[in-house]
CSV table of C-alpha atoms and ligand atoms in Angstrom, one decimal:
chain,number,residue,atom,x,y,z
A,1,MET,CA,129.6,50.7,86.3
A,2,ALA,CA,129.2,54.5,86.3
A,3,GLN,CA,132.4,56.4,86.6
A,4,GLN,CA,133.1,58.1,89.9
A,5,ARG,CA,131.8,61.7,90.0
A,6,ASP,CA,134.0,64.4,91.6
A,7,PHE,CA,131.2,66.9,92.2
A,8,ASP,CA,128.2,66.9,94.5
A,9,PRO,CA,124.6,67.8,93.6
A,10,ARG,CA,125.0,71.3,94.8
A,11,GLU,CA,127.9,71.9,92.4
A,12,PHE,CA,125.8,70.3,89.6
A,13,ARG,CA,122.9,72.7,90.3
A,14,GLY,CA,125.4,75.6,90.4
A,15,ALA,CA,126.8,74.7,87.0
A,16,ILE,CA,123.4,74.3,85.5
A,17,GLY,CA,122.4,77.7,86.9
A,18,ALA,CA,125.3,79.2,84.9
A,19,PHE,CA,123.1,78.6,81.8
A,20,PRO,CA,120.5,81.5,81.6
A,21,THR,CA,117.1,80.4,80.5
A,22,GLY,CA,113.7,81.8,80.0
A,23,VAL,CA,110.8,80.9,82.4
A,24,THR,CA,107.7,79.1,81.3
A,25,VAL,CA,104.5,78.0,82.9
A,26,ILE,CA,103.1,74.8,81.4
A,27,THR,CA,99.5,74.1,81.8
A,28,THR,CA,97.1,71.2,81.1
A,29,ARG,CA,93.9,69.5,82.5
A,30,ASP,CA,93.9,66.4,84.6
A,31,GLY,CA,91.5,63.4,84.0
A,32,ASP,CA,88.7,65.2,85.9
A,33,GLY,CA,89.2,68.4,83.8
A,34,ALA,CA,90.8,70.3,86.7
A,35,ARG,CA,93.4,72.9,85.7
A,36,VAL,CA,97.0,71.9,86.3
A,37,GLY,CA,100.2,74.0,85.8
A,38,ILE,CA,103.8,74.2,86.8
A,39,THR,CA,106.7,76.6,86.4
A,40,ALA,CA,109.5,75.1,84.2
A,41,ASN,CA,112.8,76.5,82.9
A,42,SER,CA,113.7,73.1,81.4
A,43,PHE,CA,111.8,74.2,78.2
A,44,ASN,CA,113.6,74.0,75.0
A,45,SER,CA,113.0,73.7,71.2
A,46,VAL,CA,113.6,70.3,69.6
A,47,SER,CA,112.6,70.4,65.9
A,48,LEU,CA,111.6,73.1,63.4
A,49,ASP,CA,109.9,70.7,61.0
A,50,PRO,CA,107.7,69.4,62.5
A,51,PRO,CA,107.7,72.2,65.2
A,52,MET,CA,108.5,70.4,68.5
A,53,VAL,CA,109.5,71.5,72.0
A,54,LEU,CA,110.3,69.7,75.2
A,55,PHE,CA,110.3,70.2,79.0
A,56,GLY,CA,111.4,68.1,81.9
A,57,LEU,CA,109.0,67.4,84.8
A,58,ALA,CA,110.3,66.0,88.2
A,59,ARG,CA,108.9,62.6,89.0
A,60,SER,CA,108.1,64.1,92.4
A,61,ALA,CA,105.8,66.8,91.0
A,62,ARG,CA,102.1,66.4,92.0
A,63,SER,CA,101.1,67.2,88.4
A,64,LEU,CA,103.1,64.3,87.0
A,65,SER,CA,100.1,62.0,86.6
A,66,ALA,CA,98.1,64.8,84.9
A,67,PHE,CA,100.9,65.4,82.4
A,68,ASN,CA,101.4,61.7,81.9
A,69,GLN,CA,97.8,61.3,80.9
A,70,ALA,CA,97.4,64.6,79.0
A,71,GLU,CA,97.1,64.6,75.3
A,72,HIS,CA,97.7,68.4,75.2
A,73,TRP,CA,99.6,71.0,77.1
A,74,ALA,CA,100.3,74.7,76.7
A,75,VAL,CA,103.7,76.4,77.1
A,76,HIS,CA,103.6,80.0,78.3
A,77,ILE,CA,106.9,81.9,77.9
A,78,LEU,CA,106.6,84.4,80.7
A,79,SER,CA,107.2,88.1,80.3
A,80,ALA,CA,109.4,90.3,82.6
A,81,GLY,CA,106.4,91.4,84.6
A,82,GLN,CA,105.2,87.8,85.4
A,83,GLU,CA,107.6,87.0,88.2
A,84,ALA,CA,104.7,86.6,90.6
A,85,LEU,CA,103.0,84.1,88.3
A,86,SER,CA,106.2,82.1,88.0
A,87,ASN,CA,106.4,81.9,91.8
A,88,ARG,CA,102.8,81.0,92.1
A,89,PHE,CA,103.1,78.1,89.7
A,90,ALA,CA,106.3,76.9,91.4
A,91,LYS,CA,104.3,76.2,94.5
A,92,SER,CA,102.9,72.7,95.2
A,93,GLY,CA,99.5,71.9,96.7
A,94,VAL,CA,97.8,75.3,96.3
A,95,ASP,CA,95.1,76.5,93.9
A,96,LYS,CA,97.5,78.1,91.4
A,97,PHE,CA,94.8,79.4,89.1
A,98,ALA,CA,92.8,81.3,91.7
A,99,GLY,CA,92.1,84.8,90.5
A,100,VAL,CA,94.2,84.3,87.3
A,101,GLU,CA,92.8,85.5,84.0
A,102,ILE,CA,92.3,82.4,81.8
A,103,GLU,CA,91.3,81.8,78.2
A,104,GLU,CA,90.5,78.3,76.8
A,105,GLY,CA,92.6,76.8,74.1
A,106,ILE,CA,92.7,73.5,72.2
A,107,ALA,CA,90.8,70.8,74.1
A,108,GLY,CA,90.0,73.3,76.9
A,109,LEU,CA,93.7,74.0,77.7
A,110,PRO,CA,93.9,76.8,80.3
A,111,LEU,CA,95.8,79.7,78.6
A,112,LEU,CA,97.4,82.6,80.6
A,113,ALA,CA,97.4,86.2,79.4
A,114,GLY,CA,100.3,88.7,79.2
A,115,CYS,CA,103.0,86.3,78.1
A,116,SER,CA,105.8,86.8,75.6
A,117,ALA,CA,104.7,83.7,73.6
A,118,ARG,CA,102.4,80.8,74.0
A,119,MET,CA,102.4,77.4,72.3
A,120,GLN,CA,99.7,74.8,72.4
A,121,CYS,CA,101.1,71.3,72.0
A,122,ARG,CA,100.1,67.7,71.5
A,123,THR,CA,102.2,65.2,73.4
A,124,ALA,CA,104.4,63.4,70.9
A,125,PHE,CA,106.9,61.5,73.1
A,126,ARG,CA,107.8,60.8,76.7
A,127,TYR,CA,111.3,59.8,77.8
A,128,GLU,CA,112.8,58.7,81.0
A,129,GLY,CA,115.3,61.3,82.2
A,130,GLY,CA,116.6,60.2,85.6
A,131,ASP,CA,114.5,61.8,88.3
A,132,HIS,CA,112.6,63.7,85.6
A,133,ILE,CA,110.3,62.7,82.7
A,134,ILE,CA,111.0,64.5,79.4
A,135,PHE,CA,107.8,65.5,77.5
A,136,VAL,CA,108.2,66.3,73.8
A,137,GLY,CA,105.2,68.0,72.2
A,138,GLU,CA,104.3,69.0,68.7
A,139,VAL,CA,103.3,72.6,68.5
A,140,LEU,CA,99.8,73.0,67.1
A,141,ALA,CA,99.2,76.6,67.6
A,142,LEU,CA,101.1,79.6,68.8
A,143,ASP,CA,100.9,83.3,69.4
A,144,ARG,CA,103.4,85.9,70.6
A,145,SER,CA,103.8,89.5,71.8
A,146,GLU,CA,106.6,91.9,72.0
A,147,ALA,CA,106.6,91.7,75.8
A,148,THR,CA,110.1,91.5,77.3
A,149,PRO,CA,110.8,87.9,78.4
A,150,LEU,CA,111.6,87.0,82.0
A,151,VAL,CA,115.0,85.3,82.4
A,152,PHE,CA,116.3,82.9,85.1
A,153,HIS,CA,120.0,82.8,85.8
A,154,ALA,CA,122.0,81.5,88.7
A,155,GLY,CA,118.8,80.9,90.8
A,156,LYS,CA,117.5,84.4,90.3
A,157,TYR,CA,115.2,86.2,87.9
A,158,ALA,CA,116.9,88.5,85.5
A,159,LEU,CA,116.2,90.6,82.4
A,160,ALA,CA,117.8,90.1,78.9
A,161,THR,CA,119.9,92.9,77.7
A,162,ARG,CA,121.4,93.0,74.3
A,163,LYS,CA,125.1,93.7,74.0
A,164,SER,CA,126.0,96.7,72.0
A,165,ALA,CA,128.6,96.0,69.4
A,166,SER,CA,129.4,99.6,68.8
A,167,LEU,CA,130.3,100.5,72.4
A,168,SER,CA,133.5,99.3,74.0
A,169,LEU,CA,131.9,99.2,77.4
A,170,SER,CA,133.7,95.9,78.3
A,171,GLN,CA,137.1,97.6,78.1
A,172,ALA,CA,139.1,97.2,81.2
A,173,ALA,CA,139.5,100.3,83.2
A,174,THR,CA,142.8,101.9,82.6
A,175,GLY,CA,143.7,101.9,86.3
A,176,GLU,CA,145.1,105.4,85.9
A,177,ALA,CA,144.0,108.3,88.0
A,178,GLY,CA,142.0,110.1,85.3
A,179,PHE,CA,138.4,109.5,84.2
A,180,ASP,CA,138.0,107.1,81.3
A,181,GLU,CA,135.1,106.4,79.0
A,182,ASN,CA,133.7,103.8,81.3
A,183,PHE,CA,133.4,106.1,84.3
A,184,LEU,CA,129.8,105.8,85.4
A,185,GLY,CA,129.6,109.4,86.5
A,186,TYR,CA,130.5,110.5,83.0
A,187,LEU,CA,128.1,108.1,81.3
A,188,LEU,CA,125.1,109.0,83.5
A,189,ALA,CA,125.8,112.7,83.3
A,190,ARG,CA,126.3,112.6,79.6
A,191,ALA,CA,123.2,110.6,79.0
A,192,HIS,CA,121.1,112.9,81.3
A,193,PHE,CA,122.4,116.2,80.0
A,194,GLN,CA,122.1,115.1,76.3
A,195,PHE,CA,118.5,114.0,77.0
A,196,TYR,CA,117.7,117.1,79.0
A,197,GLU,CA,119.2,119.4,76.4
A,198,ARG,CA,116.4,118.6,74.1
A,199,VAL,CA,113.7,118.8,76.8
A,200,ARG,CA,115.1,122.2,77.7
A,201,GLU,CA,114.5,123.5,74.2
A,202,ASN,CA,110.7,123.2,74.9
A,203,VAL,CA,111.1,124.7,78.4
A,204,VAL,CA,113.0,127.8,77.1
A,205,ARG,CA,110.5,128.2,74.3
A,206,HIS,CA,107.9,128.8,77.0
A,207,SER,CA,110.1,131.3,78.7
A,208,LEU,CA,110.7,129.1,81.7
A,209,ASP,CA,114.0,128.2,83.3
A,210,ASP,CA,115.0,124.8,84.7
A,211,VAL,CA,113.8,125.5,88.3
A,212,GLU,CA,110.5,126.8,87.1
A,213,TYR,CA,110.1,123.6,85.1
A,214,PHE,CA,111.0,121.5,88.1
A,215,VAL,CA,108.4,123.3,90.2
A,216,LEU,CA,105.6,122.8,87.7
A,217,SER,CA,106.6,119.1,87.3
A,218,VAL,CA,106.5,118.5,91.0
A,219,LEU,CA,103.1,120.2,91.4
A,220,SER,CA,101.7,118.2,88.4
A,221,VAL,CA,102.3,115.0,90.4
A,222,GLN,CA,100.8,116.4,93.6
A,223,ASP,CA,99.3,119.8,93.9
A,224,GLY,CA,99.2,121.9,97.1
A,225,ARG,CA,102.7,121.9,98.4
A,226,ASP,CA,104.6,124.7,100.2
A,227,LEU,CA,108.0,125.9,99.1
A,228,ALA,CA,109.9,123.5,101.4
A,229,ARG,CA,108.1,120.5,100.1
A,230,ILE,CA,108.4,121.6,96.5
A,231,ASN,CA,112.1,122.0,96.9
A,232,ALA,CA,112.5,118.7,98.7
A,233,HIS,CA,111.5,116.9,95.5
A,234,PHE,CA,114.4,118.3,93.4
A,235,ALA,CA,117.0,119.0,96.1
A,236,TYR,CA,119.1,116.2,94.5
A,237,THR,CA,119.7,118.5,91.5
A,238,GLY,CA,121.4,121.1,93.8
A,239,GLN,CA,118.8,123.7,92.7
A,240,ALA,CA,116.0,125.3,94.8
A,241,ALA,CA,113.1,127.6,94.1
A,242,THR,CA,112.8,130.9,96.0
A,243,PRO,CA,109.6,132.7,97.2
A,244,GLU,CA,110.3,135.2,94.4
A,245,LEU,CA,110.3,132.4,91.8
A,246,LEU,CA,106.9,131.1,93.0
A,247,ALA,CA,105.5,134.7,93.0
A,248,GLY,CA,106.7,135.1,89.4
A,249,LEU,CA,104.9,132.0,88.4
A,250,CYS,CA,101.7,133.2,90.2
A,251,ARG,CA,102.0,136.6,88.3
A,252,ARG,CA,102.2,134.7,85.0
A,253,GLY,CA,99.0,132.9,85.9
A,254,LEU,CA,100.6,129.5,86.1
A,255,LEU,CA,100.3,129.0,89.9
A,256,ARG,CA,98.1,130.3,92.6
A,257,GLY,CA,98.9,130.5,96.3
A,258,GLY,CA,96.5,128.9,98.7
A,259,ASP,CA,96.0,128.6,102.5
A,260,GLY,CA,99.2,128.2,104.5
A,261,ALA,CA,101.5,129.1,101.6
A,262,LEU,CA,100.5,126.0,99.7
A,263,HIS,CA,100.8,126.3,95.9
A,264,TYR,CA,98.5,124.9,93.2
A,265,LEU,CA,98.7,124.8,89.4
A,266,THR,CA,96.1,127.0,87.7
A,267,PRO,CA,94.3,125.4,84.7
A,268,GLU,CA,96.8,127.3,82.5
A,269,GLY,CA,99.7,126.0,84.5
A,270,ARG,CA,98.5,122.5,84.3
A,271,GLN,CA,97.9,122.8,80.6
A,272,LEU,CA,101.4,124.1,80.0
A,273,THR,CA,103.0,121.5,82.2
A,274,LEU,CA,101.1,118.7,80.4
A,275,GLU,CA,102.4,120.0,77.1
A,276,LEU,CA,106.0,120.0,78.4
A,277,ILE,CA,105.6,116.5,79.8
A,278,ALA,CA,104.1,115.3,76.5
A,279,GLY,CA,107.2,116.7,74.7
A,280,ALA,CA,109.5,114.9,77.2
A,281,LYS,CA,107.6,111.7,76.8
A,282,ALA,CA,107.8,111.9,73.0
A,283,LEU,CA,111.5,112.3,73.3
A,284,GLU,CA,111.7,109.3,75.7
A,285,ALA,CA,109.7,107.2,73.2
A,286,GLU,CA,112.1,108.2,70.4
A,287,VAL,CA,115.2,107.3,72.4
A,288,LEU,CA,113.7,104.0,73.9
A,289,GLY,CA,112.4,103.1,70.4
A,290,LYS,CA,116.1,103.0,69.4
A,291,LEU,CA,116.9,100.6,72.2
A,292,GLY,CA,113.9,98.3,71.7
A,293,GLU,CA,111.4,97.3,74.4
A,294,TRP,CA,113.6,94.7,76.0
A,295,ASP,CA,116.6,96.9,76.5
A,296,ALA,CA,114.3,99.7,77.7
A,297,ALA,CA,113.0,97.5,80.4
A,298,SER,CA,116.5,96.5,81.4
A,299,LEU,CA,117.7,100.1,81.4
A,300,ARG,CA,114.8,101.2,83.6
A,301,ASN,CA,115.6,98.3,86.0
A,302,LEU,CA,119.2,99.3,86.3
A,303,VAL,CA,118.7,103.0,86.5
A,304,LYS,CA,116.1,102.5,89.3
A,305,GLN,CA,118.6,100.4,91.2
A,306,LEU,CA,121.2,103.2,90.8
A,307,VAL,CA,118.6,105.7,92.1
A,308,LEU,CA,118.0,103.5,95.1
A,309,HIS,CA,121.6,102.9,95.9
A,310,THR,CA,122.7,106.5,95.6
A,311,ASN,CA,119.7,108.1,97.4
A,312,LEU,CA,120.8,110.0,100.5
A,313,GLY,CA,117.2,110.2,101.7
A,314,HIS,CA,115.5,112.3,99.0
A,315,PRO,CA,111.7,111.7,98.6
A,316,HIS,CA,110.1,110.6,95.4
A,317,PRO,CA,107.2,112.8,94.2
A,318,TRP,CA,105.1,109.7,93.6
A,319,ASP,CA,105.4,108.5,97.2
A,320,GLU,CA,103.6,111.5,98.6
A,321,ALA,CA,101.0,111.5,95.8
A,322,ALA,CA,100.2,107.9,96.6
A,323,ALA,CA,99.9,108.6,100.3
A,324,ALA,CA,97.7,111.7,99.7
B,401,FMN,C1,112.3,79.2,87.7
B,401,FMN,C2,111.8,77.8,88.1
B,401,FMN,C3,112.0,76.8,87.1
B,401,FMN,C4,111.5,75.5,87.4
B,401,FMN,N1,111.7,74.6,86.4
B,401,FMN,C5,111.2,73.3,86.6
B,401,FMN,C6,111.3,72.3,85.6
B,401,FMN,O1,111.9,72.6,84.5
B,401,FMN,N2,110.8,71.1,85.9
B,401,FMN,C7,110.2,70.8,87.1
B,401,FMN,O2,109.8,69.7,87.3
B,401,FMN,N3,110.1,71.7,88.1
B,401,FMN,C8,110.6,73.0,87.9
B,401,FMN,N4,110.4,73.9,88.8
B,401,FMN,C9,109.8,73.6,90.1
B,401,FMN,C10,108.3,73.4,89.9
B,401,FMN,O3,107.7,74.6,89.3
B,401,FMN,C11,107.6,73.1,91.2
B,401,FMN,O4,108.2,72.0,91.8
B,401,FMN,C12,106.1,73.0,91.2
B,401,FMN,O5,105.7,73.1,92.5
B,401,FMN,C13,105.6,71.7,90.7
B,401,FMN,O6,104.2,71.7,90.9
B,401,FMN,P1,103.3,70.5,91.3
B,401,FMN,O7,104.0,69.8,92.5
B,401,FMN,O8,102.0,71.1,91.6
B,401,FMN,O9,103.3,69.6,90.1
B,401,FMN,C14,110.9,75.3,88.6
B,401,FMN,C15,110.7,76.3,89.5
B,401,FMN,C16,111.1,77.5,89.2
B,401,FMN,C17,110.9,78.6,90.2
């Protein structure tokens, strides 16, 4: 007789959720040729030679009979931007493929685009696994991209971030009154100013100061703003443009005033701003290249959350541009 368990199903789910996984969508065709697919994070590798993988499918899944009969199925390792696709294929009783871009693979397997990796498999074995059936497949074909994978952890979607061996960020805070190397304000300021130091070299070369650069950048996103609206977009820096500064940019032929004190970039102003932005983007590419695409996606995700959580009500230049 089975030994008495001292945990309930909820605790079991919680413990399993402590194991981070990727997210896959597994597709096949049923006996009538209709496309079938499910979201599964029970995917795992089994053997390298021959190449074999597995996934577990709940006996209660509608797609069970299709997978039971299928000779082939395709595994899609989802990329970070495919959360919506994961949710779509986790629903039962809907047309999961409606409006989804599909290619055809081996034996007409429906293949999804934009994934981190795809494997087309032939069913090798099926095992009983309690309330799930375990499908083992031999991998017949695969392709992959550099797209950052989607992660599932503790019941939520997440992103994979590599740990840095060279930074001692896990050190416990000293608990003393002074700042230490883990103080977020220090880390953010240091990263920002070091990055901006190099952007500024370009700005200074064109005889512009920081505020003039901010004005040109704001107008490059959405032209035709007055002084107050221009300033609203970089008020978080503690800096502000003055009417004299705008007049100076007009005299240099970079801006022109319009009706109701609205300001516009001249063709020369737009050209110069695009050059400055191209320089900043080249620097961004250089820095992110050192992190790699996956960490870059994680970094953007975390910094965006910080921007959100620290915002005292400042607008984003892109919001107004989208509304215009
Ligand atoms: C992140 C995530 C992972 C999942 N992993 C599995 C899994 O490994 N096996 C499974 O049977 N269902 C899994 N599911 C649930 C199925 O995707 C879901 O039950 C689906 O509706 C089954 O589709 P069907 O009823 O059309 O067959 C998962 C759902 C999510 C959101």
